[in-house]
Coordinates of C-alpha atoms and ligand atoms in Angstrom, one line a residue:
M2 CA 119.2 113.0 86.1
K3 CA 117.6 115.5 88.4
L4 CA 114.6 117.7 87.3
W5 CA 115.8 120.6 89.3
G6 CA 119.7 120.7 89.5
G7 CA 120.4 124.1 87.7
R8 CA 120.5 126.5 90.6
F9 CA 122.5 124.2 92.8
E10 CA 126.2 124.2 93.3
G11 CA 126.7 121.6 96.0
Q12 CA 125.8 117.9 95.9
T13 CA 122.7 116.5 97.6
S14 CA 123.7 114.4 100.5
E15 CA 123.1 110.7 100.0
L16 CA 121.0 110.6 103.1
M17 CA 118.9 113.4 101.7
E18 CA 118.5 111.6 98.4
Q19 CA 117.1 108.7 100.3
F20 CA 114.9 110.8 102.5
N21 CA 113.5 112.7 99.6
A22 CA 112.8 109.8 97.3
S23 CA 109.2 108.6 96.9
I24 CA 110.0 106.3 94.0
G25 CA 110.1 103.3 96.4
F26 CA 106.3 103.6 96.7
D27 CA 105.0 106.0 94.1
W28 CA 106.2 103.8 91.2
R29 CA 102.8 102.3 91.6
L30 CA 101.4 105.4 89.9
Y31 CA 103.2 104.7 86.6
E32 CA 100.0 103.9 84.6
A33 CA 98.3 107.1 85.7
D34 CA 101.5 109.1 85.3
I35 CA 102.0 107.9 81.7
E36 CA 98.3 108.3 80.8
G37 CA 98.5 111.9 82.0
S38 CA 101.7 112.5 80.0
V39 CA 100.4 111.0 76.8
A40 CA 97.4 113.4 77.0
Y41 CA 99.7 116.3 77.9
A42 CA 101.9 115.6 74.8
E43 CA 98.7 115.9 72.8
A44 CA 97.8 119.2 74.4
L45 CA 101.3 120.6 73.8
A46 CA 100.9 119.7 70.1
D47 CA 97.4 121.2 69.9
A48 CA 98.8 124.4 71.4
G49 CA 101.6 124.5 68.8
L50 CA 104.3 124.1 71.3
I51 CA 105.7 120.9 69.8
T52 CA 105.3 119.5 66.3
T53 CA 103.1 116.5 65.5
D54 CA 106.3 114.5 64.9
E55 CA 107.6 115.4 68.3
R56 CA 104.3 114.5 69.8
D57 CA 104.4 111.1 68.1
Q58 CA 108.0 110.5 69.4
L59 CA 106.9 111.4 72.9
Q60 CA 103.8 109.2 72.8
R61 CA 105.6 106.3 71.3
G62 CA 108.4 106.6 73.9
L63 CA 105.8 106.8 76.7
G64 CA 104.1 103.7 75.3
Q65 CA 107.4 101.9 75.5
V66 CA 108.0 103.0 79.1
L67 CA 104.5 101.8 80.0
E68 CA 105.3 98.5 78.4
E69 CA 108.6 98.2 80.4
F70 CA 106.7 98.9 83.6
G71 CA 104.0 96.4 82.6
N72 CA 106.3 93.5 81.9
G73 CA 108.6 94.2 84.8
Q74 CA 111.6 95.3 82.7
F75 CA 111.7 98.9 84.0
E76 CA 114.8 99.3 86.1
L77 CA 114.2 101.7 88.9
R78 CA 117.1 103.8 90.2
L79 CA 117.3 105.5 93.6
S80 CA 118.3 108.7 91.7
D81 CA 114.9 108.5 90.0
E82 CA 113.5 110.4 93.0
D83 CA 109.9 109.9 92.1
I84 CA 107.7 108.3 89.4
H85 CA 107.7 111.5 87.4
T86 CA 111.5 111.7 87.3
A87 CA 111.7 108.0 86.5
V88 CA 109.4 108.1 83.5
E89 CA 111.1 111.2 82.1
R90 CA 114.6 109.8 82.7
R91 CA 113.7 106.7 80.8
L92 CA 111.9 108.6 78.0
H93 CA 115.1 110.7 77.6
E94 CA 117.1 107.5 77.2
L95 CA 114.7 106.2 74.6
I96 CA 114.0 109.2 72.5
G97 CA 116.7 111.8 73.4
P98 CA 116.4 115.5 74.1
V99 CA 112.9 115.9 72.7
A100 CA 111.8 114.2 76.0
G101 CA 112.7 117.5 77.6
K102 CA 109.7 119.2 75.9
L103 CA 107.1 117.1 77.7
H104 CA 107.3 119.1 80.9
T105 CA 106.6 122.4 79.3
G106 CA 104.3 124.4 81.6
R107 CA 103.8 121.4 83.8
S108 CA 105.0 120.9 87.3
R109 CA 105.2 117.8 89.3
N110 CA 102.7 119.5 91.6
D111 CA 99.9 119.4 89.1
Q112 CA 101.2 116.2 87.8
I113 CA 101.0 114.3 91.1
A114 CA 97.6 115.8 91.9
T115 CA 96.4 114.4 88.5
D116 CA 98.1 111.0 89.0
L117 CA 96.6 110.5 92.4
R118 CA 93.1 111.3 91.3
I119 CA 93.4 108.9 88.4
Y120 CA 94.7 106.2 90.8
A121 CA 91.9 107.0 93.4
R122 CA 89.3 106.6 90.7
M123 CA 90.6 103.2 89.7
A124 CA 90.9 102.1 93.3
I125 CA 87.4 103.2 94.1
K126 CA 86.1 101.0 91.3
R127 CA 87.9 98.0 92.6
V128 CA 86.9 98.5 96.2
D129 CA 83.3 98.9 95.1
E130 CA 83.5 95.6 93.3
S131 CA 84.9 93.9 96.4
L132 CA 82.2 95.4 98.6
C133 CA 79.6 94.1 96.1
E134 CA 81.1 90.6 96.6
V135 CA 80.6 90.7 100.3
Q136 CA 77.0 92.0 99.8
R137 CA 76.2 89.2 97.4
A138 CA 77.5 86.6 100.0
L139 CA 75.3 88.2 102.7
L140 CA 72.3 88.2 100.4
T141 CA 72.8 84.6 99.3
Q142 CA 72.8 83.5 102.9
A143 CA 69.9 85.7 103.7
E144 CA 67.8 84.2 100.9
A145 CA 68.5 80.8 102.3
H146 CA 67.5 81.8 105.9
Q147 CA 64.3 83.7 105.6
Q148 CA 62.3 81.4 107.8
A149 CA 64.8 80.5 110.5
L150 CA 64.7 82.7 113.6
M151 CA 67.3 83.7 116.1
P152 CA 67.6 86.1 119.1
G153 CA 68.3 89.7 118.1
Y154 CA 70.5 91.4 120.7
T155 CA 71.0 94.8 122.2
H156 CA 73.8 95.3 124.7
L157 CA 74.6 91.7 123.7
Q158 CA 71.6 90.6 125.8
R159 CA 68.7 88.7 124.2
A160 CA 66.1 91.2 123.0
Q161 CA 63.6 90.0 120.5
P162 CA 63.3 87.1 117.9
V163 CA 64.3 88.1 114.4
P164 CA 64.7 86.2 111.1
V165 CA 68.3 85.1 110.5
A166 CA 68.0 86.9 107.2
H167 CA 67.2 90.1 109.0
W168 CA 70.4 89.9 111.0
L169 CA 72.5 89.1 107.9
L170 CA 71.1 92.0 106.0
S171 CA 71.7 94.3 108.9
H172 CA 75.3 94.0 107.8
F173 CA 74.4 94.5 104.1
W174 CA 73.2 98.1 104.4
P175 CA 76.3 99.6 106.0
L176 CA 78.2 98.3 103.0
Q177 CA 75.7 99.9 100.7
R178 CA 76.2 103.2 102.4
D179 CA 80.0 102.6 102.0
R180 CA 79.5 102.1 98.3
Q181 CA 77.5 105.3 98.1
R182 CA 80.2 107.2 100.0
L183 CA 82.8 105.9 97.6
Q184 CA 80.7 107.0 94.6
D185 CA 80.2 110.4 96.3
C186 CA 84.0 110.7 96.8
R187 CA 84.6 109.8 93.2
D188 CA 82.2 112.4 91.9
R189 CA 83.9 115.1 94.0
L190 CA 87.5 114.1 93.1
N191 CA 86.9 113.9 89.4
V192 CA 88.1 117.5 88.7
L193 CA 91.3 118.0 86.6
P194 CA 94.1 119.8 88.3
L195 CA 96.5 119.5 85.3
G196 CA 97.3 123.0 84.1
A197 CA 97.6 124.4 87.6
G198 CA 101.4 124.2 87.1
A199 CA 103.4 124.6 90.3
M200 CA 100.5 126.6 91.8
G201 CA 100.0 129.7 89.6
G202 CA 98.5 128.2 86.4
N203 CA 99.7 127.4 82.9
A204 CA 101.1 130.2 80.6
F205 CA 101.1 128.2 77.3
G206 CA 97.4 128.1 76.3
I207 CA 97.0 124.4 77.1
D208 CA 93.4 123.2 76.4
Q209 CA 92.4 121.9 79.8
E210 CA 88.8 121.1 78.6
S211 CA 90.1 118.7 76.1
L212 CA 92.7 117.3 78.5
S213 CA 89.9 116.8 81.0
Q214 CA 87.8 114.9 78.5
V215 CA 90.7 112.7 77.3
L216 CA 91.5 111.8 80.9
G217 CA 87.9 111.1 81.9
F218 CA 87.5 114.1 84.3
D219 CA 84.1 115.8 84.7
S220 CA 85.4 119.4 85.0
V221 CA 88.6 121.5 85.3
T222 CA 89.8 123.1 88.5
L223 CA 88.9 126.8 89.1
N224 CA 91.8 127.6 91.4
S225 CA 95.3 126.5 90.6
M226 CA 96.5 127.1 94.2
D227 CA 93.8 124.9 95.6
A228 CA 94.3 122.3 92.8
V229 CA 97.9 121.5 93.9
G230 CA 97.3 121.6 97.6
D231 CA 94.0 119.8 97.8
R232 CA 94.1 116.2 99.2
D233 CA 90.6 116.2 100.5
F234 CA 89.8 113.4 98.1
V235 CA 92.5 111.3 99.7
A236 CA 91.2 112.1 103.2
E237 CA 87.6 111.2 102.1
L238 CA 88.8 108.0 100.6
L239 CA 90.7 107.1 103.7
F240 CA 87.6 107.9 105.8
A241 CA 85.5 105.7 103.6
G242 CA 88.1 103.0 104.0
A243 CA 88.2 103.4 107.8
L244 CA 84.4 103.1 108.0
I245 CA 84.4 100.0 105.7
G246 CA 87.0 98.6 108.2
T247 CA 84.7 99.5 111.1
H248 CA 81.8 97.8 109.4
L249 CA 83.8 94.7 108.7
S250 CA 85.1 94.7 112.2
R251 CA 81.6 94.7 113.6
L252 CA 80.5 92.0 111.3
A253 CA 83.6 90.0 112.2
E254 CA 82.8 90.5 115.9
D255 CA 79.3 89.1 115.5
L256 CA 80.6 86.1 113.8
I257 CA 83.5 85.5 116.2
V258 CA 81.1 85.6 119.2
Y259 CA 78.5 83.5 117.4
S260 CA 81.1 80.9 116.5
S261 CA 82.2 80.3 120.1
A262 CA 81.0 77.1 121.8
E263 CA 78.9 79.2 124.1
F264 CA 76.8 80.4 121.2
G265 CA 77.4 77.8 118.5
F266 CA 75.2 79.8 116.1
V267 CA 77.7 79.6 113.2
T268 CA 80.5 77.4 112.2
L269 CA 83.4 78.7 110.1
A270 CA 84.6 76.7 107.2
D271 CA 88.0 75.1 107.7
A272 CA 89.1 77.1 104.7
Y273 CA 88.9 80.3 106.8
S274 CA 90.1 79.0 110.2
T275 CA 93.4 78.1 111.6
G276 CA 94.6 75.9 114.5
S277 CA 96.7 76.3 117.7
S278 CA 100.3 75.1 117.9
L279 CA 99.7 74.0 121.5
M280 CA 96.0 73.1 121.9
P281 CA 95.0 70.4 119.5
Q282 CA 91.3 71.0 119.8
K283 CA 91.4 74.6 118.7
K284 CA 89.8 76.0 115.6
N285 CA 90.3 79.7 115.6
P286 CA 88.5 82.3 113.6
D287 CA 91.7 84.0 112.5
S288 CA 90.2 85.3 109.2
L289 CA 87.7 87.3 111.1
E290 CA 90.1 88.4 113.9
L291 CA 92.4 89.8 111.2
A292 CA 89.5 91.5 109.4
R293 CA 88.6 93.1 112.8
G294 CA 92.3 93.9 113.5
K295 CA 92.9 95.5 110.0
S296 CA 90.4 98.2 110.9
G297 CA 93.2 99.6 113.2
R298 CA 95.5 100.4 110.3
L299 CA 92.6 101.7 108.2
I300 CA 91.7 104.2 110.9
G301 CA 95.4 104.9 111.5
N302 CA 95.9 105.8 107.9
L303 CA 93.1 108.4 108.1
V304 CA 94.4 109.9 111.3
G305 CA 97.9 110.0 109.8
L306 CA 96.9 112.0 106.8
M307 CA 94.7 114.4 108.7
T308 CA 97.7 115.1 110.9
V309 CA 99.8 115.8 107.8
L310 CA 97.2 118.1 106.3
K311 CA 96.4 120.1 109.4
G312 CA 98.4 123.3 109.5
L313 CA 99.9 123.2 106.0
P314 CA 100.3 126.6 104.3
S315 CA 98.6 127.1 101.0
T316 CA 99.3 125.1 97.9
Y317 CA 101.9 122.3 97.6
N318 CA 104.3 121.4 100.4
K319 CA 106.5 118.4 100.4
D320 CA 104.6 117.0 103.4
L321 CA 102.0 116.0 100.8
Q322 CA 104.3 113.3 99.6
E323 CA 103.3 111.5 102.8
D324 CA 99.7 111.1 101.4
K325 CA 100.6 108.0 99.3
E326 CA 101.7 105.2 101.5
G327 CA 98.6 105.4 103.7
L328 CA 96.4 105.6 100.7
F329 CA 98.1 102.6 99.0
D330 CA 97.9 100.7 102.3
T331 CA 94.2 101.4 102.8
I332 CA 93.4 100.2 99.3
D333 CA 95.6 97.1 99.5
T334 CA 94.2 96.3 102.9
L335 CA 90.6 96.6 101.6
L336 CA 91.3 94.6 98.5
L337 CA 92.9 91.9 100.6
T338 CA 90.3 91.8 103.4
L339 CA 87.0 92.2 101.5
P340 CA 87.4 89.0 99.5
V341 CA 88.3 87.0 102.6
V342 CA 85.2 88.3 104.4
A343 CA 83.1 87.4 101.3
G344 CA 84.7 83.9 101.4
V345 CA 84.0 83.5 105.1
I346 CA 80.3 84.4 104.7
G347 CA 79.9 82.4 101.5
T348 CA 81.1 79.2 103.3
L349 CA 79.6 79.9 106.7
Q350 CA 77.5 77.2 108.2
I351 CA 74.5 78.7 110.0
N352 CA 73.3 76.5 112.8
T353 CA 69.6 77.4 112.8
E354 CA 68.6 74.8 115.5
R355 CA 71.1 76.3 118.0
M356 CA 69.7 79.7 117.2
R357 CA 66.2 78.5 117.6
A358 CA 67.1 76.9 121.0
A359 CA 68.3 80.3 122.2
L360 CA 64.8 81.8 121.8
D361 CA 63.7 81.6 125.5
D362 CA 60.4 83.1 126.6
S363 CA 62.0 86.3 127.9
L364 CA 62.4 87.4 124.3
L365 CA 58.7 87.6 124.1
A366 CA 58.2 89.9 127.2
T367 CA 57.7 92.9 124.8
D368 CA 54.9 90.9 123.1
V369 CA 53.2 90.3 126.5
A370 CA 53.3 94.1 127.1
N371 CA 52.0 94.8 123.6
E372 CA 49.1 92.4 124.3
L373 CA 48.3 94.4 127.5
V374 CA 48.3 97.5 125.4
R375 CA 45.8 95.9 123.0
L376 CA 43.7 95.3 126.1
G377 CA 43.7 99.0 126.9
V378 CA 46.6 99.2 129.4
P379 CA 48.9 102.3 128.9
F380 CA 52.2 101.0 127.6
R381 CA 54.2 102.4 130.6
E382 CA 52.1 100.5 133.0
A383 CA 52.1 97.4 130.8
H384 CA 55.9 97.5 130.8
G385 CA 56.0 97.6 134.6
M386 CA 53.5 94.7 134.9
V387 CA 55.4 92.5 132.6
G388 CA 58.6 93.4 134.4
Q389 CA 57.1 91.9 137.5
L390 CA 56.0 88.8 135.7
V391 CA 59.6 88.3 134.4
R392 CA 61.0 88.7 137.9
A393 CA 58.4 86.3 139.3
A394 CA 59.4 83.7 136.6
E395 CA 63.0 84.3 137.3
T396 CA 62.7 83.8 141.1
Q397 CA 60.7 80.6 140.6
R398 CA 63.2 79.5 138.0
I399 CA 60.5 78.7 135.4
A400 CA 59.8 79.9 131.9
L401 CA 57.5 82.9 131.5
R402 CA 54.9 80.8 129.9
D403 CA 54.8 78.4 132.8
L404 CA 53.7 81.0 135.4
P405 CA 50.6 79.9 137.2
P406 CA 47.3 81.1 135.5
E407 CA 46.4 82.9 138.7
T408 CA 49.5 85.1 138.5
V409 CA 48.7 85.9 134.9
R410 CA 45.0 86.6 135.8
A411 CA 46.1 88.9 138.6
T412 CA 48.0 90.9 136.1
H413 CA 45.1 91.3 133.7
E414 CA 41.9 89.3 133.4
G415 CA 42.0 89.4 129.6
L416 CA 45.6 88.1 129.4
V417 CA 44.8 84.5 130.4
D418 CA 43.1 83.5 127.1
R419 CA 45.9 84.9 125.0
W420 CA 48.7 83.8 127.2
L421 CA 50.0 80.7 125.4
H422 CA 49.6 82.2 121.9
I423 CA 52.0 84.9 122.9
F424 CA 55.0 82.5 123.3
D425 CA 55.4 81.8 119.6
P426 CA 58.5 83.6 118.2
A427 CA 57.1 83.4 114.6
R428 CA 54.0 85.3 115.8
S429 CA 56.2 87.9 117.4
V430 CA 58.3 88.3 114.2
E431 CA 55.2 88.5 112.0
Q432 CA 53.7 91.3 114.2
R433 CA 56.4 93.7 113.4
Q434 CA 55.2 94.9 110.0
S435 CA 56.9 98.3 109.9
S436 CA 59.2 99.2 107.0
G437 CA 62.5 97.6 108.1
G438 CA 60.6 95.3 110.4
T439 CA 60.7 91.5 110.7
A440 CA 57.4 90.4 109.2
A441 CA 57.5 88.3 106.1
Q442 CA 56.3 91.2 103.9
S443 CA 58.8 93.7 105.3
L444 CA 61.6 91.1 104.9
A445 CA 60.5 90.4 101.3
T446 CA 60.6 94.2 100.5
Q447 CA 64.1 94.4 102.1
L448 CA 65.4 91.4 100.2
A449 CA 64.1 92.8 96.9
A450 CA 65.8 96.1 97.6
A451 CA 69.0 94.3 98.5
R452 CA 68.9 92.3 95.3
G453 CA 68.5 95.6 93.4
C454 CA 71.7 96.9 95.0
S455 CA 74.0 94.1 94.5
N456 CA 73.7 93.1 90.9
Ligands
LIG505 N1 106.9 113.1 94.9 C1 106.1 114.3 95.1 C2 104.9 114.0 95.8 O1 104.6 112.8 96.0 C3 105.8 114.8 93.7 C4 105.6 116.3 93.7 C5 106.9 116.9 94.0 N2 106.9 118.3 93.8 C6 107.9 119.0 94.1 N3 107.9 120.3 93.9 N4 108.9 118.5 94.8 O2 104.2 114.8 96.4

């Protein structure tokens, strides 16, 4: 059963049938497709195009098709072409010729645009829940490590001491922005394209407002040509996915580096590690390497769709069928990766003594400069003076705090008294009281805000 055979004389080549078919992947839209059709049957009846009895037959039949998909009884055929054809073909088998009234005024172009938006809405909800899981894992670890200190890095070089919680939460906020981005994408995509027809609108007086309400949309499209050709929401969702992948990749990278013997800051649970077939001693962070690696396909899916969209003429073109596999893959990848990352973080052992041991005096060089500023030295000068002290300590192969008092006095008379107090990482952390800073009060504010986001 083809939905379009009438004007054709010749047979479609088998190769073309295969090439044309999207049923191999778009069967996944069955729920959205049937939901849309049940609502459309209602709209047809409301418009007086079918009787209430015909509506009931259509809706009952669609209910059965849904059930067959749900319990795995639905038999797909290659000749089904796509999910719309498959559902209609089966409906016809179940209820006979009245099935042919369902498509009145509707095109697969407005139908697929509607299905995909319904699917995207559902997908966003699930990805959001998974993001929340990762956030909760980060927050729980942060709550447990508010006192412990570690080196913060820039350029992967030791920079300043920070609370471990502060580092953990630095990975929380990107995910919060991801969630906002998803919500933003959802708000924008929730416009009903059904009634746009093939591209020129619907001639049968279908009540789109009521369709919109029944299907949970916020408004109805204002341009039928745009409605069938618009895949911005897919691109936005793929971008949100690519950025989530990027954030997970950076988090993974921190943890991979920190779990190396050289750092030893964290230990991955056995549950999320694997071994080597050759080297018996190996415990590899494969979970995190895969999380980092998956970002490649997430970014690829975005680039793939952008390339498909660029240069398309107005309205629907079959190229748009290529929007689905990347979208499904992005959603599947995220729903697979996010729970793993949440599991890794939830079971992560944080080796606070190793972190503490990495806090050498050089991390407090900025604090020495700040102290000189408090003594009235212009910061630029203070910076240079401390730079020389650091170099002196380095050449003498001693810690900064162990520089001879005369060297310190030569730098600034007032520095000697304060010298030893400076080399306390906790003091350094407590001094940075800015919003988003490391002091206990700033951290408490941050933790409270994070708690507010992730419940
Ligand atoms: N399978 C198509 C897609 O995914 C559905 C819309 C087809 N429309 C058409 N006129 N051939 O985009």
